[in-house]
PDB file of C-alpha atoms in Angstrom:
ATOM      1  CA  MET F   1      19.561  -8.865   4.428  1.00  0.00           C
ATOM      2  CA  LEU F   2      18.496  -5.637   2.735  1.00  0.00           C
ATOM      3  CA  GLN F   3      22.052  -5.096   1.510  1.00  0.00           C
ATOM      4  CA  PHE F   4      21.833  -8.479  -0.194  1.00  0.00           C
ATOM      5  CA  TRP F   5      18.679  -7.377  -2.010  1.00  0.00           C
ATOM      6  CA  PHE F   6      20.306  -4.165  -3.210  1.00  0.00           C
ATOM      7  CA  TYR F   7      23.414  -6.005  -4.349  1.00  0.00           C
ATOM      8  CA  TYR F   8      21.684  -8.963  -5.958  1.00  0.00           C
ATOM      9  CA  PHE F   9      18.821  -7.050  -7.545  1.00  0.00           C
ATOM     10  CA  GLY F  10      20.767  -3.865  -8.259  1.00  0.00           C
ATOM     11  CA  SER F  11      19.779  -3.741 -11.915  1.00  0.00           C
ATOM     12  CA  ILE F  12      16.141  -4.160 -10.996  1.00  0.00           C
ATOM     13  CA  PHE F  13      16.338  -1.357  -8.445  1.00  0.00           C
ATOM     14  CA  SER F  14      17.835   0.898 -11.066  1.00  0.00           C
ATOM     15  CA  MET F  15      14.685   0.530 -13.154  1.00  0.00           C
ATOM     16  CA  ASP F  16      13.333   4.056 -13.052  1.00  0.00           C
ATOM     17  CA  LYS F  17       9.716   5.109 -13.020  1.00  0.00           C
ATOM     18  CA  ASN F  18       9.661   5.910 -16.750  1.00  0.00           C
ATOM     19  CA  ARG F  19      10.797   2.390 -17.624  1.00  0.00           C
ATOM     20  CA  LEU F  20       8.172   0.990 -15.286  1.00  0.00           C
ATOM     21  CA  ARG F  21       5.513   3.107 -16.994  1.00  0.00           C
ATOM     22  CA  TRP F  22       6.373   1.347 -20.242  1.00  0.00           C
ATOM     23  CA  ALA F  23       6.509  -2.054 -18.541  1.00  0.00           C
ATOM     24  CA  VAL F  24       2.990  -1.715 -17.110  1.00  0.00           C
ATOM     25  CA  ARG F  25       1.598  -0.999 -20.559  1.00  0.00           C
ATOM     26  CA  ARG F  26       0.380  -4.390 -21.601  1.00  0.00           C
ATOM     27  CA  GLY F  27      -1.405  -5.955 -24.529  1.00  0.00           C
ATOM     28  CA  MET F  28      -4.669  -5.993 -22.597  1.00  0.00           C
ATOM     29  CA  LEU F  29      -6.562  -2.843 -21.632  1.00  0.00           C
ATOM     30  CA  GLU F  30      -7.804  -4.540 -18.453  1.00  0.00           C
ATOM     31  CA  LEU F  31      -4.229  -4.957 -17.235  1.00  0.00           C
ATOM     32  CA  ASP F  32      -3.369  -1.368 -18.115  1.00  0.00           C
ATOM     33  CA  LEU F  33      -6.332  -0.221 -16.016  1.00  0.00           C
ATOM     34  CA  ILE F  34      -5.043  -2.176 -13.014  1.00  0.00           C
ATOM     35  CA  LEU F  35      -1.280  -1.759 -13.273  1.00  0.00           C
ATOM     36  CA  SER F  36      -0.928   1.876 -14.379  1.00  0.00           C
ATOM     37  CA  PRO F  37      -2.882   3.410 -11.467  1.00  0.00           C
ATOM     38  CA  PHE F  38      -1.087   1.055  -9.072  1.00  0.00           C
ATOM     39  CA  LEU F  39       2.289   2.272 -10.328  1.00  0.00           C
ATOM     40  CA  GLU F  40       1.308   5.931 -10.068  1.00  0.00           C
ATOM     41  CA  ASN F  41      -0.505   5.799  -6.724  1.00  0.00           C
ATOM     42  CA  VAL F  42       0.990   2.949  -4.685  1.00  0.00           C
ATOM     43  CA  TYR F  43       4.392   1.885  -6.016  1.00  0.00           C
ATOM     44  CA  ASP F  44       6.381   4.630  -4.275  1.00  0.00           C
ATOM     45  CA  LYS F  45       4.922   3.556  -0.920  1.00  0.00           C
ATOM     46  CA  LEU F  46       6.052  -0.064  -1.296  1.00  0.00           C
ATOM     47  CA  SER F  47       9.027  -1.471   0.573  1.00  0.00           C
ATOM     48  CA  ALA F  48      12.169  -2.257  -1.412  1.00  0.00           C
ATOM     49  CA  GLU F  49      11.313  -5.956  -1.362  1.00  0.00           C
ATOM     50  CA  GLU F  50       7.761  -5.294  -2.587  1.00  0.00           C
ATOM     51  CA  LYS F  51       9.112  -3.143  -5.409  1.00  0.00           C
ATOM     52  CA  VAL F  52      11.255  -6.079  -6.533  1.00  0.00           C
ATOM     53  CA  LEU F  53       8.197  -8.334  -6.386  1.00  0.00           C
ATOM     54  CA  PHE F  54       6.252  -5.857  -8.529  1.00  0.00           C
ATOM     55  CA  GLN F  55       9.036  -5.573 -11.061  1.00  0.00           C
ATOM     56  CA  ASN F  56       9.312  -9.364 -11.244  1.00  0.00           C
ATOM     57  CA  LEU F  57       5.546  -9.585 -11.689  1.00  0.00           C
ATOM     58  CA  LEU F  58       5.822  -7.418 -14.790  1.00  0.00           C
ATOM     59  CA  GLU F  59       7.878 -10.170 -16.417  1.00  0.00           C
ATOM     60  CA  CYS F  60       4.904 -12.557 -16.277  1.00  0.00           C
ATOM     61  CA  GLU F  61       2.694 -13.273 -19.261  1.00  0.00           C
ATOM     62  CA  ASP F  62      -0.381 -11.083 -19.763  1.00  0.00           C
ATOM     63  CA  GLN F  63      -2.743 -14.039 -19.659  1.00  0.00           C
ATOM     64  CA  ASP F  64      -1.372 -15.153 -16.295  1.00  0.00           C
ATOM     65  CA  LEU F  65      -1.719 -11.643 -14.850  1.00  0.00           C
ATOM     66  CA  PHE F  66      -5.257 -11.376 -16.190  1.00  0.00           C
ATOM     67  CA  ASN F  67      -6.234 -14.712 -14.664  1.00  0.00           C
ATOM     68  CA  TRP F  68      -4.659 -13.863 -11.301  1.00  0.00           C
ATOM     69  CA  PHE F  69      -6.284 -10.437 -11.080  1.00  0.00           C
ATOM     70  CA  LEU F  70      -9.688 -11.773 -12.090  1.00  0.00           C
ATOM     71  CA  ASN F  71      -9.391 -14.784  -9.784  1.00  0.00           C
ATOM     72  CA  LYS F  72      -9.581 -17.396 -12.521  1.00  0.00           C
ATOM     73  CA  TYR F  73      -6.781 -19.241 -10.751  1.00  0.00           C
ATOM     74  CA  PRO F  74      -4.451 -18.379  -7.852  1.00  0.00           C
ATOM     75  CA  PRO F  75      -1.060 -16.782  -8.505  1.00  0.00           C
ATOM     76  CA  HIS F  76       2.134 -18.746  -8.079  1.00  0.00           C
ATOM     77  CA  ALA F  77       3.566 -18.613  -4.567  1.00  0.00           C
ATOM     78  CA  GLU F  78       6.279 -16.109  -5.515  1.00  0.00           C
ATOM     79  CA  GLN F  79       3.710 -13.669  -6.976  1.00  0.00           C
ATOM     80  CA  GLN F  80       0.960 -14.167  -4.410  1.00  0.00           C
ATOM     81  CA  ARG F  81       2.073 -11.384  -2.047  1.00  0.00           C
ATOM     82  CA  ILE F  82       2.313  -8.645  -4.674  1.00  0.00           C
ATOM     83  CA  VAL F  83      -0.920  -9.750  -6.352  1.00  0.00           C
ATOM     84  CA  LYS F  84      -2.673  -9.397  -2.973  1.00  0.00           C
ATOM     85  CA  ILE F  85      -1.220  -5.916  -2.553  1.00  0.00           C
ATOM     86  CA  ILE F  86      -2.318  -4.872  -6.040  1.00  0.00           C
ATOM     87  CA  LEU F  87      -5.810  -6.272  -5.574  1.00  0.00           C
ATOM     88  CA  ALA F  88      -6.157  -4.591  -2.178  1.00  0.00           C
ATOM     89  CA  ASN F  89      -5.209  -1.234  -3.687  1.00  0.00           C
ATOM     90  CA  THR F  90      -7.437  -1.479  -6.746  1.00  0.00           C
ATOM     91  CA  GLY F  91     -10.663  -2.446  -5.000  1.00  0.00           C
ATOM     92  CA  LEU F  92     -10.535  -5.974  -6.389  1.00  0.00           C
ATOM     93  CA  GLN F  93     -10.743  -8.959  -4.049  1.00  0.00           C
ATOM     94  CA  MET F  94      -8.951 -12.293  -3.913  1.00  0.00           C
ATOM     95  CA  GLY F  95     -10.860 -15.381  -4.990  1.00  0.00           C
ATOM     96  CA  VAL F  96     -13.544 -17.349  -3.268  1.00  0.00           C
ATOM     97  CA  ASP F  97     -11.079 -20.049  -2.224  1.00  0.00           C
ATOM     98  CA  GLY F  98     -10.548 -18.216   1.064  1.00  0.00           C
ATOM     99  CA  GLN F  99      -7.334 -16.433   0.136  1.00  0.00           C
ATOM    100  CA  GLN F 100      -7.438 -12.802   1.134  1.00  0.00           C
TER     101      GLN F 100
END
């Protein structure tokens, strides 16, 4: 299964840390303050699949990310796992709807 991920998402895996540093720089300071430290302190410890999830998350709109991180509404199913990981590693908590 892992070989499939490397083959299918090869271009995503080739995204180096410098490109990711640019990708986490957003139009909102609040997102920069969440995503930049996560990239520097946690990203390298993620599994290959979680890295793909993070890279895919960076393609989402700023307003969606902001709302997910501040619990205004829950993330889409495909982003839920990585949002939980980010929130757990930034000291933020998931929403009051029981999702943790």
